[in-house]
mmCIF file of C-alpha atoms in Angstrom:
data_model
loop_
_atom_site.group_PDB
_atom_site.id
_atom_site.type_symbol
_atom_site.label_atom_id
_atom_site.label_comp_id
_atom_site.label_asym_id
_atom_site.label_seq_id
_atom_site.Cartn_x
_atom_site.Cartn_y
_atom_site.Cartn_z
ATOM 1 C CA MET A 1 22.637 13.716 16.711
ATOM 2 C CA ARG A 2 19.257 12.443 16.183
ATOM 3 C CA LYS A 3 18.790 11.750 12.492
ATOM 4 C CA ILE A 4 15.733 13.208 11.098
ATOM 5 C CA VAL A 5 13.648 12.320 7.909
ATOM 6 C CA ARG A 6 11.286 15.206 7.433
ATOM 7 C CA GLY A 7 8.078 14.765 5.418
ATOM 8 C CA GLY A 8 4.524 13.881 5.525
ATOM 9 C CA GLY A 9 4.769 10.329 3.875
ATOM 10 C CA LEU A 10 4.045 9.181 0.258
ATOM 11 C CA LYS A 11 2.696 11.694 -1.966
ATOM 12 C CA ALA A 12 -0.387 10.643 -3.978
ATOM 13 C CA ASN A 13 1.237 11.036 -7.336
ATOM 14 C CA THR A 14 4.096 8.958 -6.176
ATOM 15 C CA LEU A 15 1.589 6.211 -5.008
ATOM 16 C CA LYS A 16 -0.351 6.298 -8.311
ATOM 17 C CA SER A 17 3.066 5.890 -10.053
ATOM 18 C CA MET A 18 3.889 2.841 -8.115
ATOM 19 C CA ILE A 19 0.534 1.153 -8.301
ATOM 20 C CA LYS A 20 0.708 1.943 -12.245
ATOM 21 C CA SER A 21 4.146 0.234 -12.203
ATOM 22 C CA THR A 22 2.796 -3.024 -11.150
ATOM 23 C CA TYR A 23 0.837 -3.239 -14.361
ATOM 24 C CA ASP A 24 3.331 -1.601 -16.839
ATOM 25 C CA ARG A 25 6.602 -2.736 -15.088
ATOM 26 C CA SER A 26 7.782 1.145 -15.210
ATOM 27 C CA ASN A 27 10.228 2.807 -12.993
ATOM 28 C CA VAL A 28 9.319 5.580 -10.399
ATOM 29 C CA GLU A 29 11.504 8.647 -10.006
ATOM 30 C CA GLY A 30 13.671 8.971 -7.278
ATOM 31 C CA TRP A 31 13.359 5.331 -6.146
ATOM 32 C CA ASP A 32 15.371 2.109 -6.895
ATOM 33 C CA LYS A 33 13.252 -0.870 -7.931
ATOM 34 C CA VAL A 34 14.562 -3.615 -5.752
ATOM 35 C CA MET A 35 11.829 -6.359 -6.903
ATOM 36 C CA ASP A 36 10.117 -6.592 -10.352
ATOM 37 C CA THR A 37 7.906 -9.484 -10.762
ATOM 38 C CA PRO A 38 4.516 -9.883 -12.791
ATOM 39 C CA GLU A 39 2.792 -9.456 -9.509
ATOM 40 C CA VAL A 40 4.948 -7.765 -7.065
ATOM 41 C CA SER A 41 7.192 -4.773 -7.366
ATOM 42 C CA ALA A 42 9.103 -3.144 -4.812
ATOM 43 C CA PHE A 43 11.046 0.266 -4.369
ATOM 44 C CA LYS A 44 13.648 1.535 -1.965
ATOM 45 C CA HIS A 45 14.189 5.393 -1.277
ATOM 46 C CA PRO A 46 17.461 6.850 -0.484
ATOM 47 C CA SER A 47 16.345 7.405 2.912
ATOM 48 C CA GLY A 48 15.785 3.750 3.762
ATOM 49 C CA GLN A 49 12.027 3.551 3.084
ATOM 50 C CA VAL A 50 10.651 0.493 0.943
ATOM 51 C CA VAL A 51 7.277 0.325 -0.547
ATOM 52 C CA ILE A 52 6.052 -3.027 -1.774
ATOM 53 C CA ALA A 53 3.305 -2.678 -4.364
ATOM 54 C CA LEU A 54 1.155 -5.372 -5.284
ATOM 55 C CA ARG A 55 -0.587 -5.673 -8.725
ATOM 56 C CA GLY A 56 -4.445 -5.804 -9.042
ATOM 57 C CA THR A 57 -6.533 -7.813 -11.382
ATOM 58 C CA GLU A 58 -5.253 -8.154 -15.107
ATOM 59 C CA GLY A 59 -7.828 -8.893 -17.646
ATOM 60 C CA THR A 60 -7.485 -12.598 -17.802
ATOM 61 C CA ALA A 61 -9.891 -15.254 -16.979
ATOM 62 C CA LYS A 62 -7.364 -16.884 -14.685
ATOM 63 C CA ASP A 63 -6.877 -13.630 -12.654
ATOM 64 C CA TRP A 64 -10.570 -12.680 -12.515
ATOM 65 C CA SER A 65 -11.260 -16.265 -11.212
ATOM 66 C CA ASN A 66 -9.358 -15.366 -7.993
ATOM 67 C CA ASN A 67 -11.824 -12.427 -7.544
ATOM 68 C CA ALA A 68 -14.685 -15.161 -7.937
ATOM 69 C CA VAL A 69 -13.015 -17.170 -5.297
ATOM 70 C CA TYR A 70 -13.292 -14.365 -2.761
ATOM 71 C CA GLY A 71 -16.722 -13.422 -3.764
ATOM 72 C CA LEU A 72 -17.914 -16.949 -3.154
ATOM 73 C CA GLY A 73 -15.744 -18.300 -0.487
ATOM 74 C CA GLY A 74 -14.452 -15.251 1.317
ATOM 75 C CA GLU A 75 -10.951 -14.643 3.123
ATOM 76 C CA LEU A 76 -10.379 -18.305 3.911
ATOM 77 C CA ALA A 77 -10.879 -19.549 0.298
ATOM 78 C CA TYR A 78 -8.979 -16.733 -1.280
ATOM 79 C CA LYS A 79 -5.918 -17.362 1.007
ATOM 80 C CA GLN A 80 -5.601 -20.841 -0.755
ATOM 81 C CA THR A 81 -5.299 -19.249 -4.086
ATOM 82 C CA PRO A 82 -1.923 -19.436 -5.985
ATOM 83 C CA ARG A 83 -2.112 -15.695 -6.329
ATOM 84 C CA PHE A 84 -2.206 -15.178 -2.595
ATOM 85 C CA LYS A 85 0.307 -17.635 -1.878
ATOM 86 C CA ARG A 86 2.836 -16.135 -4.489
ATOM 87 C CA ALA A 87 2.457 -12.545 -3.003
ATOM 88 C CA LYS A 88 2.827 -14.083 0.556
ATOM 89 C CA GLU A 89 6.029 -15.678 -0.425
ATOM 90 C CA ARG A 90 7.477 -12.397 -2.328
ATOM 91 C CA VAL A 91 6.486 -10.336 0.860
ATOM 92 C CA ALA A 92 8.125 -12.526 3.096
ATOM 93 C CA GLU A 93 11.272 -12.413 1.202
ATOM 94 C CA LEU A 94 11.406 -8.690 1.255
ATOM 95 C CA GLU A 95 10.845 -8.599 4.837
ATOM 96 C CA LYS A 96 13.777 -10.659 5.404
ATOM 97 C CA LYS A 97 15.880 -8.420 3.403
ATOM 98 C CA TYR A 98 14.642 -5.135 4.820
ATOM 99 C CA ASN A 99 13.300 -3.879 8.168
ATOM 100 C CA PRO A 100 9.422 -4.253 8.190
ATOM 101 C CA GLU A 101 9.502 -1.146 10.045
ATOM 102 C CA ASP A 102 10.776 0.910 7.058
ATOM 103 C CA ILE A 103 8.256 -0.905 4.707
ATOM 104 C CA SER A 104 4.905 0.198 3.422
ATOM 105 C CA LEU A 105 2.704 -2.255 1.822
ATOM 106 C CA VAL A 106 0.386 -0.875 -1.009
ATOM 107 C CA GLY A 107 -2.184 -2.462 -3.251
ATOM 108 C CA HIS A 108 -4.934 -1.583 -5.775
ATOM 109 C CA SER A 109 -8.233 -3.515 -6.240
ATOM 110 C CA GLN A 110 -7.700 -7.386 -5.848
ATOM 111 C CA SER A 111 -4.163 -6.558 -4.482
ATOM 112 C CA GLY A 112 -5.739 -4.298 -1.850
ATOM 113 C CA LEU A 113 -7.427 -7.166 -0.445
ATOM 114 C CA ILE A 114 -4.185 -9.031 -0.611
ATOM 115 C CA ALA A 115 -2.301 -6.104 1.258
ATOM 116 C CA GLU A 116 -5.084 -6.366 3.933
ATOM 117 C CA LEU A 117 -4.822 -10.254 4.478
ATOM 118 C CA LEU A 118 -1.155 -10.933 4.182
ATOM 119 C CA PRO A 119 0.541 -11.922 7.520
ATOM 120 C CA SER A 120 2.899 -9.036 7.076
ATOM 121 C CA LYS A 121 4.911 -7.163 9.664
ATOM 122 C CA ALA A 122 5.015 -4.109 7.580
ATOM 123 C CA ARG A 123 4.843 -0.720 9.459
ATOM 124 C CA GLU A 124 1.524 0.213 7.156
ATOM 125 C CA ARG A 125 -0.780 -1.099 4.540
ATOM 126 C CA ILE A 126 -2.103 1.275 1.989
ATOM 127 C CA THR A 127 -5.013 0.180 -0.273
ATOM 128 C CA LEU A 128 -6.699 1.761 -3.138
ATOM 129 C CA ASN A 129 -10.329 0.913 -4.183
ATOM 130 C CA LYS A 130 -9.998 -2.533 -2.364
ATOM 131 C CA ALA A 131 -11.813 -5.569 -3.461
ATOM 132 C CA THR A 132 -14.966 -6.154 -1.262
ATOM 133 C CA ARG A 133 -18.154 -8.040 -1.260
ATOM 134 C CA PRO A 134 -21.466 -7.444 0.531
ATOM 135 C CA GLN A 135 -20.730 -9.656 3.300
ATOM 136 C CA ASP A 136 -18.040 -7.130 4.365
ATOM 137 C CA PHE A 137 -20.782 -4.869 5.622
ATOM 138 C CA LEU A 138 -20.705 -7.182 8.451
ATOM 139 C CA PHE A 139 -17.636 -8.939 8.966
ATOM 140 C CA ARG A 140 -14.832 -6.790 7.481
ATOM 141 C CA ARG A 141 -12.494 -4.986 10.046
ATOM 142 C CA ARG A 142 -9.700 -2.709 8.917
ATOM 143 C CA ARG A 143 -6.383 -3.498 10.414
ATOM 144 C CA LYS A 144 -4.977 -0.694 12.952
ATOM 145 C CA ASN A 145 -2.075 0.094 10.673
ATOM 146 C CA GLN A 146 -4.256 0.114 7.419
ATOM 147 C CA TYR A 147 -5.052 3.339 5.456
ATOM 148 C CA ASP A 148 -7.892 2.833 2.826
ATOM 149 C CA ILE A 149 -8.618 5.250 -0.182
ATOM 150 C CA ARG A 150 -11.346 4.924 -2.605
ATOM 151 C CA SER A 151 -13.202 6.770 -5.137
ATOM 152 C CA ARG A 152 -16.918 7.416 -3.853
ATOM 153 C CA PHE A 153 -18.657 5.593 -6.504
ATOM 154 C CA ASP A 154 -16.197 3.051 -7.281
ATOM 155 C CA PRO A 155 -18.298 -0.423 -7.453
ATOM 156 C CA VAL A 156 -15.328 -2.649 -6.389
ATOM 157 C CA SER A 157 -14.672 -1.072 -3.006
ATOM 158 C CA PHE A 158 -18.383 -0.253 -2.157
ATOM 159 C CA PHE A 159 -19.084 -2.576 0.509
ATOM 160 C CA PRO A 160 -16.941 -2.262 3.687
ATOM 161 C CA LEU A 161 -19.023 -1.306 6.901
ATOM 162 C CA GLN A 162 -16.243 1.186 7.966
ATOM 163 C CA LYS A 163 -15.764 4.155 5.970
ATOM 164 C CA SER A 164 -12.433 4.901 4.230
ATOM 165 C CA ASN A 165 -9.934 7.029 5.532
ATOM 166 C CA TYR A 166 -9.874 9.163 2.687
ATOM 167 C CA THR A 167 -12.812 9.322 -0.150
ATOM 168 C CA ILE A 168 -12.111 11.005 -3.570
ATOM 169 C CA ASP A 169 -14.650 12.921 -4.924
ATOM 170 C CA GLY A 170 -15.231 14.545 -8.308
ATOM 171 C CA VAL A 171 -14.375 11.440 -10.571
ATOM 172 C CA SER A 172 -16.338 10.616 -13.921
ATOM 173 C CA LEU A 173 -19.185 8.472 -13.250
ATOM 174 C CA ASN A 174 -17.573 5.880 -15.608
ATOM 175 C CA PRO A 175 -16.846 2.933 -13.359
ATOM 176 C CA LEU A 176 -13.774 2.276 -15.003
ATOM 177 C CA ALA A 177 -12.439 5.916 -14.269
ATOM 178 C CA GLN A 178 -13.552 5.537 -10.759
ATOM 179 C CA HIS A 179 -11.561 2.567 -10.266
ATOM 180 C CA SER A 180 -8.332 3.465 -11.944
ATOM 181 C CA PRO A 181 -5.190 4.600 -10.079
ATOM 182 C CA ASP A 182 -5.579 7.612 -11.937
ATOM 183 C CA ILE A 183 -8.030 9.207 -9.358
ATOM 184 C CA LEU A 184 -5.004 9.852 -7.339
ATOM 185 C CA GLU A 185 -3.825 12.534 -9.833
ATOM 186 C CA GLY A 186 -3.362 15.765 -8.130
ATOM 187 C CA GLN A 187 -4.766 14.616 -4.680
ATOM 188 C CA LYS A 188 -3.375 15.479 -1.470
ATOM 189 C CA VAL A 189 -3.893 12.151 0.123
ATOM 190 C CA TYR A 190 -0.134 12.086 1.798
ATOM 191 C CA GLY A 191 0.874 15.533 1.987
ATOM 192 C CA ASP A 192 -1.985 16.942 3.799
ATOM 193 C CA LYS A 193 -0.854 15.567 7.332
ATOM 194 C CA LYS A 194 -3.830 13.454 7.449
ATOM 195 C CA TYR A 195 -1.729 10.220 7.776
ATOM 196 C CA GLY A 196 2.246 9.983 8.274
ATOM 197 C CA ASN A 197 2.828 7.184 5.905
ATOM 198 C CA GLY A 198 5.974 5.398 6.556
ATOM 199 C CA LEU A 199 6.679 7.952 9.337
ATOM 200 C CA ARG A 200 6.127 8.268 13.201
ATOM 201 C CA HIS A 201 5.972 11.809 14.920
ATOM 202 C CA ALA A 202 9.068 12.748 16.907
ATOM 203 C CA LYS A 203 9.003 14.852 19.834
ATOM 204 C CA ARG A 204 11.055 17.531 18.324
ATOM 205 C CA GLY A 205 12.368 18.144 14.814
ATOM 206 C CA GLY A 206 9.655 16.852 12.454
ATOM 207 C CA MET A 207 9.100 13.108 11.646
ATOM 208 C CA ILE A 208 11.393 10.281 11.939
ATOM 209 C CA VAL A 209 11.745 6.682 10.471
ATOM 210 C CA ARG A 210 11.955 4.942 13.809
ATOM 211 C CA SER A 211 14.457 2.145 12.573
ATOM 212 C CA PHE A 212 16.755 4.926 10.507
ATOM 213 C CA ASN A 213 18.926 5.803 13.433
ATOM 214 C CA GLU A 214 19.458 2.215 14.131
ATOM 215 C CA ARG A 215 21.108 1.300 10.759
ATOM 216 C CA PRO A 216 25.041 1.374 10.952
ATOM 217 C CA GLU A 217 25.229 2.903 7.784
ATOM 218 C CA ASN A 218 23.439 6.083 8.702
ATOM 219 C CA LYS A 219 25.212 6.780 11.981
ATOM 220 C CA PHE A 220 27.219 9.679 10.555
ATOM 221 C CA ILE A 221 24.179 11.274 8.805
ATOM 222 C CA GLU A 222 23.041 14.178 10.720
ATOM 223 C CA GLU A 223 19.893 14.908 8.729
ATOM 224 C CA ALA A 224 18.290 13.123 5.618
ATOM 225 C CA LYS A 225 16.629 14.931 2.747
ATOM 226 C CA PRO A 226 12.944 15.303 2.431
ATOM 227 C CA MET A 227 11.561 11.985 1.741
ATOM 228 C CA PHE A 228 9.063 11.728 -0.940
#
């Protein structure tokens, strides 16, 4: 019997908790933390879904210097930074351990840029208030499996030529509040069927994780519980 994983993807509050956990190293209810480093966290759901969460910019001169490298030198220069290279190594490590078809790669601010640039085989990339620069009006292109979320007046994610997949209104005009992961609180970004994050539509019976049926440990499971 086909093993069905029903649901509409990550809930906005779950995404918010995962992004915030990259800053405060907290856990996320219902998920097992399978990687916990200062810049990369990863969580595994009982269904088999894995989310790799990349940390954005902390308030250190060294971390802000990476933003300056991107602002002045663009993508090629940024890919030479130790910050990018460490993320690349961590994500490659996780993609060897878990099926990339089960992985969602998420990032906030500077790490939204990293999530976009990494040579990852993850099923999808989700960014929140992704770091941009004026040149992105002409040269930035979103990947086919990428889903961008931003607050309408966030100054950091202002420049891409393409519109975000989901724009959040009604946030304080304070730029810090606009940029914070807290803008996801109470949103219906993932529960509204706009985008089946981590899932693909099945012809019958809801939505399935494509590789769920292929894993030997799941062969006796007739139906998985709702995902997120």
